[in-house]
Amino acid sequence: VSEKIKLGISIGDINGIGVEVIMKTFGDKRMMDMCTPIVFGSSKIASYQRNLLEEKSFSFHIIDKIEDARSNRANMLNCWPEEIPFVVGNETAEGGKYARESLNKATQFLKEGKIDALVTAPIHKNNIQSSDFNFPGHTEYLQHHFGKEGALMILMNDKLRVALVTGHIPVSEVASKISTAGILAKLDTLNHSLKTDFDIPKPKIAVLGLNPHAGDNGLIGNEEGEIITPAIEKANEKGILAVGPFPADGFFGSHKYEHYDAVLAMYHDQGLVPFKALSFGSGVNFTAGLEIVRTSPDHGTGFDIAGKGIANEQSFREAVYSAIDIYRIRQRNIDLKANALKKRAKGSK
C-alpha cells in the first residue's frame, strides 16, 4: 500500500469561511483514511475559529514541525506566534497578510517535497496584494513559483470541465489578449492534462467562440474566423481532438457539453457563469500545466456568511478528493513509465 498523501492546506483569508470549511471537512474522520492534512496557520487561529463556530467535537493537532504531523489527525502547523486581530466578515490588511504567509509557507514546503499536493482556501484578491504578492490570484502566483508559463485554470465537477484562455483580466482586454498561438498552447496543456491527470486516453475538447453566435460568419466579429478556427485546425494537425467554435449560450443550454471531456472558454465569465450555475457549489478549481497538484473550492471568502457556522463545505471537500485523485493518477503514470523503461533496459542487454 502506498504511503498516505501529505496534503498541504493554506487557510485563505482568516476573516472568511476558509477555516470553517476546513474544520467541517476534516470533522469527518474518514477523510484521514485518504490523506494526512496539514493546515498552514497557527494555534491562535484554530482556537479562535473553534470557539467562534462552537465546533466542540473538533480539534486540530497543533504542531511546530511538519515531521510531527499525525497521519490520523487534521494537523495545524504553527507558522507565526503572534496574536492575530480578527474582524470576521470584513476585508482587512491582516486578513491578507496571514493568507499570504500561509500560502508562502505551504508553497515552500511543496517545493521542498514535504507535502505532496496543495488545497488552497479562498483569498481576497485585493487585500492579499503586497510587494511579494503581485498577482491576480493563486493560479498566477503558483505559475510564477513553479517557473513555468502556461498554467491553466480548469473548473470541474463530475460532469463538466471548463478551462479558460484568459483568466483574471478586464473584459475590455479579452479580444486583444486572445491569439491563435495562445489558444493552441491552452489546447495543448488541456489535452495533456486530460490524459495525464484524468486518465482520458483520447480527450475530446469543445472550443467556444468569443462573440455572440460565434461571430455569425463575421457579422458580429472576426475573431472566430481569424484567430479561433485556425487554432482549432492547428490543434487537429497536432493530433488534438478539438471541435468548434461553438456559440456559448446554445452550447450550455442544449447540454452539448455532456459529449465532451472538457470545454475551452475564451474568458472568465463565459466559462464560469454556466459552470457555477450547473455545479451547485460542488465545483473545484484545478491548476493544470504545472508539475505540482493544486486545487481549491470554486467559491470566494464568503465574508457575508463568515462566523455564522452556515458555510457549505462540499466544494472544499471535493477539492480535497480531486487533489488526492490527480496526485495518485500522476504517481501511477510515473510508476508505469519507470517500469516500462526498466523492461526496455533489460530487453536491450
CSV table of C-alpha atoms in Angstrom, one decimal, residues 4-9 22 25-29 31-40 58 60-61 63 66 69-77 115 117 119 316 320 324:
chain,number,residue,atom,x,y,z
A,4,LYS,CA,-0.7,8.3,2.6
A,5,ILE,CA,-0.7,11.6,0.8
A,6,LYS,CA,0.5,14.6,2.8
A,7,LEU,CA,-2.0,17.2,1.8
A,8,GLY,CA,-1.0,20.9,2.5
A,9,ILE,CA,-3.8,23.3,3.0
A,22,ILE,CA,-11.6,23.1,6.6
A,25,THR,CA,-14.4,18.7,6.0
A,26,PHE,CA,-12.0,17.1,8.4
A,27,GLY,CA,-14.5,16.8,11.1
A,28,ASP,CA,-15.4,13.6,9.2
A,29,LYS,CA,-12.6,11.3,10.4
A,31,MET,CA,-11.1,11.9,5.4
A,32,MET,CA,-7.9,10.9,7.3
A,33,ASP,CA,-8.1,7.4,5.7
A,34,MET,CA,-7.2,9.1,2.4
A,35,CYS,CA,-4.7,11.8,3.4
A,36,THR,CA,-2.7,13.4,6.2
A,37,PRO,CA,-4.0,17.0,6.2
A,38,ILE,CA,-1.5,19.7,7.3
A,39,VAL,CA,-3.1,23.2,7.6
A,40,PHE,CA,-0.7,26.2,7.5
A,58,PHE,CA,-13.4,19.0,16.5
A,60,PHE,CA,-6.6,20.3,15.3
A,61,HIS,CA,-3.4,18.5,16.3
A,63,ILE,CA,2.5,21.1,15.5
A,66,ILE,CA,5.9,19.2,9.8
A,69,ALA,CA,2.2,15.6,11.8
A,70,ARG,CA,0.0,12.7,12.8
A,71,SER,CA,-1.5,10.6,10.0
A,72,ASN,CA,-4.8,10.1,11.8
A,73,ARG,CA,-5.5,13.8,12.7
A,74,ALA,CA,-6.1,17.1,11.0
A,75,ASN,CA,-2.8,18.9,11.7
A,76,MET,CA,-2.3,22.7,12.1
A,77,LEU,CA,1.3,23.8,11.6
A,115,ILE,CA,3.8,18.0,1.2
A,117,ALA,CA,-0.3,18.4,-3.0
A,119,VAL,CA,-5.5,22.7,-1.5
A,316,PHE,CA,-13.8,22.2,-0.3
A,320,VAL,CA,-9.6,17.6,-1.4
A,324,ILE,CA,-5.8,13.2,-4.0
